[in-house]
């Protein structure tokens, strides 16, 4: 049996090695690029989900109480009684009601206060609940009576705009008479506090559950 000489042994030429390494580099580069895109997309989706979850929670918190409340009083810092947003008095404005069909306008603060319906667990039957937006701090707040306001959004969320539209707050027996059920429309625009490249919008309309007679 004739042994195989060195020149007859099978192997890879230099050109074949260079071509193989080139193809391997292309495949690895493509795979790594796709993985980085997936990681970036996943991070972005998680950020979006966090923003929408916080925004939905804030909106649900407000609408749940507003829907069962009554005697809506909507005001901004240009038209509200002194201390309406700071809690320095005027926490109980009695049976007064007030519409704001034009929203916040260019004012810094705007909100809607109301009495909580049913058997209140927070004492809101004698103190008004106030939800308001502060453009200076870019946040939404809840205040009970003349207590300290509490933010209802997380620190990672920036509310860049909020509008409260209230119509039909006056009752049938008011002058002039109103035959429309009280309605509150809330519009929110928010951004991730660490990423202002995208703005998220939510809007809902709440009708007073208690019959307005």
PDB file of C-alpha atoms in Angstrom:
ATOM      1  CA  UNK A   1       0.000   0.000   0.000  1.00  0.00           C
ATOM      2  CA  UNK A   2       1.431   3.297  -1.079  1.00  0.00           C
ATOM      3  CA  UNK A   3       1.465   5.913   1.655  1.00  0.00           C
ATOM      4  CA  UNK A   4       0.025   9.376   0.919  1.00  0.00           C
ATOM      5  CA  UNK A   5       2.630  12.054   0.470  1.00  0.00           C
ATOM      6  CA  UNK A   6       2.433  15.476   2.157  1.00  0.00           C
ATOM      7  CA  UNK A   7       1.464  17.213  -1.080  1.00  0.00           C
ATOM      8  CA  UNK A   8      -1.446  14.816  -1.598  1.00  0.00           C
ATOM      9  CA  UNK A   9      -3.092  15.342   1.852  1.00  0.00           C
ATOM     10  CA  UNK A  10      -6.464  17.186   1.872  1.00  0.00           C
ATOM     11  CA  UNK A  11      -6.728  20.557   3.696  1.00  0.00           C
ATOM     12  CA  UNK A  12      -7.814  24.208   3.485  1.00  0.00           C
ATOM     13  CA  UNK A  13      -6.053  26.708   1.364  1.00  0.00           C
ATOM     14  CA  UNK A  14      -5.373  30.243   2.587  1.00  0.00           C
ATOM     15  CA  UNK A  15      -8.063  31.629   0.307  1.00  0.00           C
ATOM     16  CA  UNK A  16     -10.620  29.184   1.669  1.00  0.00           C
ATOM     17  CA  UNK A  17      -9.739  30.188   5.229  1.00  0.00           C
ATOM     18  CA  UNK A  18     -10.075  33.882   4.422  1.00  0.00           C
ATOM     19  CA  UNK A  19     -13.468  33.314   2.747  1.00  0.00           C
ATOM     20  CA  UNK A  20     -14.686  31.207   5.696  1.00  0.00           C
ATOM     21  CA  UNK A  21     -13.586  33.796   8.230  1.00  0.00           C
ATOM     22  CA  UNK A  22     -15.282  36.527   6.182  1.00  0.00           C
ATOM     23  CA  UNK A  23     -18.595  34.636   6.077  1.00  0.00           C
ATOM     24  CA  UNK A  24     -18.332  33.841   9.796  1.00  0.00           C
ATOM     25  CA  UNK A  25     -17.687  37.518  10.611  1.00  0.00           C
ATOM     26  CA  UNK A  26     -20.725  38.589   8.577  1.00  0.00           C
ATOM     27  CA  UNK A  27     -22.972  36.043  10.316  1.00  0.00           C
ATOM     28  CA  UNK A  28     -21.720  36.984  13.798  1.00  0.00           C
ATOM     29  CA  UNK A  29     -22.025  40.721  13.103  1.00  0.00           C
ATOM     30  CA  UNK A  30     -25.596  40.274  11.845  1.00  0.00           C
ATOM     31  CA  UNK A  31     -26.532  38.106  14.837  1.00  0.00           C
ATOM     32  CA  UNK A  32     -25.034  40.529  17.360  1.00  0.00           C
ATOM     33  CA  UNK A  33     -26.733  43.489  15.661  1.00  0.00           C
ATOM     34  CA  UNK A  34     -30.096  41.723  15.752  1.00  0.00           C
ATOM     35  CA  UNK A  35     -29.606  40.866  19.429  1.00  0.00           C
ATOM     36  CA  UNK A  36     -28.752  44.484  20.291  1.00  0.00           C
ATOM     37  CA  UNK A  37     -31.864  45.660  18.435  1.00  0.00           C
ATOM     38  CA  UNK A  38     -33.990  43.163  20.380  1.00  0.00           C
ATOM     39  CA  UNK A  39     -32.504  44.319  23.691  1.00  0.00           C
ATOM     40  CA  UNK A  40     -33.110  47.975  22.810  1.00  0.00           C
ATOM     41  CA  UNK A  41     -36.673  47.254  21.664  1.00  0.00           C
ATOM     42  CA  UNK A  42     -37.399  45.276  24.809  1.00  0.00           C
ATOM     43  CA  UNK A  43     -36.076  48.111  26.983  1.00  0.00           C
ATOM     44  CA  UNK A  44     -38.217  50.627  25.107  1.00  0.00           C
ATOM     45  CA  UNK A  45     -41.333  48.447  25.411  1.00  0.00           C
ATOM     46  CA  UNK A  46     -40.761  48.031  29.141  1.00  0.00           C
ATOM     47  CA  UNK A  47     -40.417  51.805  29.506  1.00  0.00           C
ATOM     48  CA  UNK A  48     -43.618  52.369  27.516  1.00  0.00           C
ATOM     49  CA  UNK A  49     -45.471  49.788  29.575  1.00  0.00           C
ATOM     50  CA  UNK A  50     -44.315  51.435  32.803  1.00  0.00           C
ATOM     51  CA  UNK A  51     -45.488  54.864  31.617  1.00  0.00           C
ATOM     52  CA  UNK A  52     -48.871  53.579  30.445  1.00  0.00           C
ATOM     53  CA  UNK A  53     -49.383  51.560  33.639  1.00  0.00           C
ATOM     54  CA  UNK A  54     -48.686  54.600  35.831  1.00  0.00           C
ATOM     55  CA  UNK A  55     -50.796  56.858  33.643  1.00  0.00           C
ATOM     56  CA  UNK A  56     -53.715  54.416  33.596  1.00  0.00           C
ATOM     57  CA  UNK A  57     -53.508  54.015  37.376  1.00  0.00           C
ATOM     58  CA  UNK A  58     -53.663  57.793  37.894  1.00  0.00           C
ATOM     59  CA  UNK A  59     -56.606  58.121  35.510  1.00  0.00           C
ATOM     60  CA  UNK A  60     -58.491  55.199  37.071  1.00  0.00           C
ATOM     61  CA  UNK A  61     -57.894  56.594  40.557  1.00  0.00           C
ATOM     62  CA  UNK A  62     -59.467  59.919  39.622  1.00  0.00           C
ATOM     63  CA  UNK A  63     -62.378  58.600  37.569  1.00  0.00           C
ATOM     64  CA  UNK A  64     -63.402  56.049  40.206  1.00  0.00           C
ATOM     65  CA  UNK A  65     -63.980  58.741  42.846  1.00  0.00           C
ATOM     66  CA  UNK A  66     -65.270  61.430  40.497  1.00  0.00           C
ATOM     67  CA  UNK A  67     -67.911  59.114  39.031  1.00  0.00           C
ATOM     68  CA  UNK A  68     -69.524  58.469  42.424  1.00  0.00           C
ATOM     69  CA  UNK A  69     -69.060  62.028  43.684  1.00  0.00           C
ATOM     70  CA  UNK A  70     -71.311  65.068  43.417  1.00  0.00           C
ATOM     71  CA  UNK A  71     -71.231  68.881  43.553  1.00  0.00           C
ATOM     72  CA  UNK A  72     -68.346  69.228  41.093  1.00  0.00           C
ATOM     73  CA  UNK A  73     -66.396  72.445  41.444  1.00  0.00           C
ATOM     74  CA  UNK A  74     -63.836  72.984  38.675  1.00  0.00           C
ATOM     75  CA  UNK A  75     -61.351  75.828  38.893  1.00  0.00           C
ATOM     76  CA  UNK A  76     -57.861  76.954  37.980  1.00  0.00           C
ATOM     77  CA  UNK A  77     -55.414  79.051  39.964  1.00  0.00           C
ATOM     78  CA  UNK A  78     -56.606  82.204  38.212  1.00  0.00           C
ATOM     79  CA  UNK A  79     -60.287  81.774  39.115  1.00  0.00           C
ATOM     80  CA  UNK A  80     -60.327  79.605  42.245  1.00  0.00           C
ATOM     81  CA  UNK A  81     -60.815  80.924  45.793  1.00  0.00           C
ATOM     82  CA  UNK A  82     -57.615  81.835  47.611  1.00  0.00           C
ATOM     83  CA  UNK A  83     -55.935  78.711  48.922  1.00  0.00           C
ATOM     84  CA  UNK A  84     -58.050  76.306  46.859  1.00  0.00           C
ATOM     85  CA  UNK A  85     -54.980  74.432  45.672  1.00  0.00           C
ATOM     86  CA  UNK A  86     -52.769  74.912  48.735  1.00  0.00           C
ATOM     87  CA  UNK A  87     -55.233  73.802  51.409  1.00  0.00           C
ATOM     88  CA  UNK A  88     -55.040  77.119  53.292  1.00  0.00           C
ATOM     89  CA  UNK A  89     -58.752  77.447  53.849  1.00  0.00           C
ATOM     90  CA  UNK A  90     -61.643  77.071  51.412  1.00  0.00           C
ATOM     91  CA  UNK A  91     -61.282  73.302  51.650  1.00  0.00           C
ATOM     92  CA  UNK A  92     -65.046  73.185  52.093  1.00  0.00           C
ATOM     93  CA  UNK A  93     -66.785  75.447  49.598  1.00  0.00           C
ATOM     94  CA  UNK A  94     -70.193  74.121  50.553  1.00  0.00           C
ATOM     95  CA  UNK A  95     -72.681  73.135  47.888  1.00  0.00           C
ATOM     96  CA  UNK A  96     -71.136  75.420  45.271  1.00  0.00           C
ATOM     97  CA  UNK A  97     -70.599  73.990  41.809  1.00  0.00           C
ATOM     98  CA  UNK A  98     -68.747  75.360  38.826  1.00  0.00           C
ATOM     99  CA  UNK A  99     -68.240  74.323  35.212  1.00  0.00           C
ATOM    100  CA  UNK A 100     -65.045  74.756  33.214  1.00  0.00           C
ATOM    101  CA  UNK A 101     -65.908  73.864  29.601  1.00  0.00           C
ATOM    102  CA  UNK A 102     -62.695  75.473  28.315  1.00  0.00           C
ATOM    103  CA  UNK A 103     -60.251  73.421  30.377  1.00  0.00           C
ATOM    104  CA  UNK A 104     -57.121  74.774  32.008  1.00  0.00           C
ATOM    105  CA  UNK A 105     -56.077  77.347  29.467  1.00  0.00           C
ATOM    106  CA  UNK A 106     -52.671  78.883  30.193  1.00  0.00           C
ATOM    107  CA  UNK A 107     -52.854  78.693  33.975  1.00  0.00           C
ATOM    108  CA  UNK A 108     -50.391  76.687  36.053  1.00  0.00           C
ATOM    109  CA  UNK A 109     -52.908  74.742  38.124  1.00  0.00           C
ATOM    110  CA  UNK A 110     -56.326  73.335  37.479  1.00  0.00           C
ATOM    111  CA  UNK A 111     -58.471  70.766  39.187  1.00  0.00           C
ATOM    112  CA  UNK A 112     -61.902  69.553  40.179  1.00  0.00           C
ATOM    113  CA  UNK A 113     -63.188  69.087  43.736  1.00  0.00           C
ATOM    114  CA  UNK A 114     -66.273  67.159  44.821  1.00  0.00           C
ATOM    115  CA  UNK A 115     -67.951  65.383  47.693  1.00  0.00           C
ATOM    116  CA  UNK A 116     -67.471  61.629  47.752  1.00  0.00           C
ATOM    117  CA  UNK A 117     -70.691  59.658  47.352  1.00  0.00           C
ATOM    118  CA  UNK A 118     -71.875  56.815  49.585  1.00  0.00           C
ATOM    119  CA  UNK A 119     -70.443  55.970  52.980  1.00  0.00           C
ATOM    120  CA  UNK A 120     -67.025  57.586  52.792  1.00  0.00           C
ATOM    121  CA  UNK A 121     -64.011  55.846  54.293  1.00  0.00           C
ATOM    122  CA  UNK A 122     -61.937  59.016  54.122  1.00  0.00           C
ATOM    123  CA  UNK A 123     -64.289  61.543  55.678  1.00  0.00           C
ATOM    124  CA  UNK A 124     -64.951  63.077  52.290  1.00  0.00           C
ATOM    125  CA  UNK A 125     -68.624  63.549  53.095  1.00  0.00           C
ATOM    126  CA  UNK A 126     -67.635  66.612  55.134  1.00  0.00           C
ATOM    127  CA  UNK A 127     -64.436  67.498  53.236  1.00  0.00           C
ATOM    128  CA  UNK A 128     -64.045  67.812  49.535  1.00  0.00           C
ATOM    129  CA  UNK A 129     -61.740  65.606  47.521  1.00  0.00           C
ATOM    130  CA  UNK A 130     -59.605  67.638  45.137  1.00  0.00           C
ATOM    131  CA  UNK A 131     -57.731  66.294  42.133  1.00  0.00           C
ATOM    132  CA  UNK A 132     -55.541  68.822  40.387  1.00  0.00           C
ATOM    133  CA  UNK A 133     -52.653  69.252  37.979  1.00  0.00           C
ATOM    134  CA  UNK A 134     -49.638  71.418  38.791  1.00  0.00           C
ATOM    135  CA  UNK A 135     -47.731  72.473  35.707  1.00  0.00           C
ATOM    136  CA  UNK A 136     -44.800  73.661  37.844  1.00  0.00           C
ATOM    137  CA  UNK A 137     -44.071  70.203  39.234  1.00  0.00           C
ATOM    138  CA  UNK A 138     -45.473  68.276  36.230  1.00  0.00           C
ATOM    139  CA  UNK A 139     -47.565  66.060  38.469  1.00  0.00           C
ATOM    140  CA  UNK A 140     -51.123  65.188  39.509  1.00  0.00           C
ATOM    141  CA  UNK A 141     -52.257  65.470  43.115  1.00  0.00           C
ATOM    142  CA  UNK A 142     -55.065  64.340  45.382  1.00  0.00           C
ATOM    143  CA  UNK A 143     -55.970  66.348  48.454  1.00  0.00           C
ATOM    144  CA  UNK A 144     -58.623  65.667  51.066  1.00  0.00           C
ATOM    145  CA  UNK A 145     -60.024  68.750  52.767  1.00  0.00           C
ATOM    146  CA  UNK A 146     -57.200  71.034  53.855  1.00  0.00           C
ATOM    147  CA  UNK A 147     -54.728  68.169  54.215  1.00  0.00           C
ATOM    148  CA  UNK A 148     -51.441  67.845  52.411  1.00  0.00           C
ATOM    149  CA  UNK A 149     -51.682  67.023  48.690  1.00  0.00           C
ATOM    150  CA  UNK A 150     -50.324  63.637  47.657  1.00  0.00           C
ATOM    151  CA  UNK A 151     -48.945  62.897  44.213  1.00  0.00           C
ATOM    152  CA  UNK A 152     -50.795  60.075  42.452  1.00  0.00           C
ATOM    153  CA  UNK A 153     -48.113  59.461  39.817  1.00  0.00           C
ATOM    154  CA  UNK A 154     -44.686  57.906  40.216  1.00  0.00           C
ATOM    155  CA  UNK A 155     -41.482  59.929  40.152  1.00  0.00           C
ATOM    156  CA  UNK A 156     -40.587  58.357  36.804  1.00  0.00           C
ATOM    157  CA  UNK A 157     -43.586  59.946  35.089  1.00  0.00           C
ATOM    158  CA  UNK A 158     -43.781  63.569  33.954  1.00  0.00           C
ATOM    159  CA  UNK A 159     -47.266  64.976  33.267  1.00  0.00           C
ATOM    160  CA  UNK A 160     -46.624  67.626  30.649  1.00  0.00           C
ATOM    161  CA  UNK A 161     -50.272  68.587  30.244  1.00  0.00           C
ATOM    162  CA  UNK A 162     -53.597  67.890  31.929  1.00  0.00           C
ATOM    163  CA  UNK A 163     -57.012  69.360  31.276  1.00  0.00           C
ATOM    164  CA  UNK A 164     -60.243  69.001  33.246  1.00  0.00           C
ATOM    165  CA  UNK A 165     -63.439  69.836  31.361  1.00  0.00           C
ATOM    166  CA  UNK A 166     -66.580  69.990  33.508  1.00  0.00           C
ATOM    167  CA  UNK A 167     -70.050  70.589  32.122  1.00  0.00           C
ATOM    168  CA  UNK A 168     -73.516  70.279  33.608  1.00  0.00           C
ATOM    169  CA  UNK A 169     -72.342  70.826  37.176  1.00  0.00           C
ATOM    170  CA  UNK A 170     -75.317  73.060  37.947  1.00  0.00           C
ATOM    171  CA  UNK A 171     -78.500  71.246  38.987  1.00  0.00           C
ATOM    172  CA  UNK A 172     -81.972  71.408  37.492  1.00  0.00           C
ATOM    173  CA  UNK A 173     -83.064  73.808  40.217  1.00  0.00           C
ATOM    174  CA  UNK A 174     -80.190  76.231  39.600  1.00  0.00           C
ATOM    175  CA  UNK A 175     -80.527  79.593  37.886  1.00  0.00           C
ATOM    176  CA  UNK A 176     -80.218  79.246  34.985  1.00  0.00           C
ATOM    177  CA  UNK A 177     -81.598  75.715  35.063  1.00  0.00           C
ATOM    178  CA  UNK A 178     -79.395  72.927  33.734  1.00  0.00           C
ATOM    179  CA  UNK A 179     -80.805  69.673  32.377  1.00  0.00           C
ATOM    180  CA  UNK A 180     -77.500  68.000  31.557  1.00  0.00           C
ATOM    181  CA  UNK A 181     -76.057  65.284  33.779  1.00  0.00           C
ATOM    182  CA  UNK A 182     -72.714  66.482  35.248  1.00  0.00           C
ATOM    183  CA  UNK A 183     -69.808  65.266  33.133  1.00  0.00           C
ATOM    184  CA  UNK A 184     -66.037  65.440  33.620  1.00  0.00           C
ATOM    185  CA  UNK A 185     -63.597  64.892  30.762  1.00  0.00           C
ATOM    186  CA  UNK A 186     -59.958  64.371  31.707  1.00  0.00           C
ATOM    187  CA  UNK A 187     -57.141  64.706  29.190  1.00  0.00           C
ATOM    188  CA  UNK A 188     -53.582  63.714  30.089  1.00  0.00           C
ATOM    189  CA  UNK A 189     -50.292  63.959  28.201  1.00  0.00           C
ATOM    190  CA  UNK A 190     -47.238  62.385  29.810  1.00  0.00           C
ATOM    191  CA  UNK A 191     -43.624  61.465  29.161  1.00  0.00           C
ATOM    192  CA  UNK A 192     -41.068  59.208  30.751  1.00  0.00           C
ATOM    193  CA  UNK A 193     -39.119  61.428  33.155  1.00  0.00           C
ATOM    194  CA  UNK A 194     -35.883  60.059  31.702  1.00  0.00           C
ATOM    195  CA  UNK A 195     -36.916  60.057  28.050  1.00  0.00           C
ATOM    196  CA  UNK A 196     -38.787  62.977  26.514  1.00  0.00           C
ATOM    197  CA  UNK A 197     -38.643  61.597  22.978  1.00  0.00           C
ATOM    198  CA  UNK A 198     -42.179  60.220  23.090  1.00  0.00           C
ATOM    199  CA  UNK A 199     -45.427  61.585  24.500  1.00  0.00           C
ATOM    200  CA  UNK A 200     -48.310  59.397  25.641  1.00  0.00           C
ATOM    201  CA  UNK A 201     -51.923  60.554  25.610  1.00  0.00           C
ATOM    202  CA  UNK A 202     -54.975  59.356  27.513  1.00  0.00           C
ATOM    203  CA  UNK A 203     -58.478  60.774  27.697  1.00  0.00           C
ATOM    204  CA  UNK A 204     -61.661  59.667  29.396  1.00  0.00           C
ATOM    205  CA  UNK A 205     -65.097  61.062  30.121  1.00  0.00           C
ATOM    206  CA  UNK A 206     -66.893  60.429  33.404  1.00  0.00           C
ATOM    207  CA  UNK A 207     -70.593  61.003  34.034  1.00  0.00           C
ATOM    208  CA  UNK A 208     -71.860  61.534  37.565  1.00  0.00           C
ATOM    209  CA  UNK A 209     -73.541  58.342  38.711  1.00  0.00           C
ATOM    210  CA  UNK A 210     -75.888  60.104  41.151  1.00  0.00           C
ATOM    211  CA  UNK A 211     -78.947  61.459  39.364  1.00  0.00           C
ATOM    212  CA  UNK A 212     -78.678  65.256  39.100  1.00  0.00           C
ATOM    213  CA  UNK A 213     -82.100  66.453  40.250  1.00  0.00           C
TER     214      UNK A 213
END
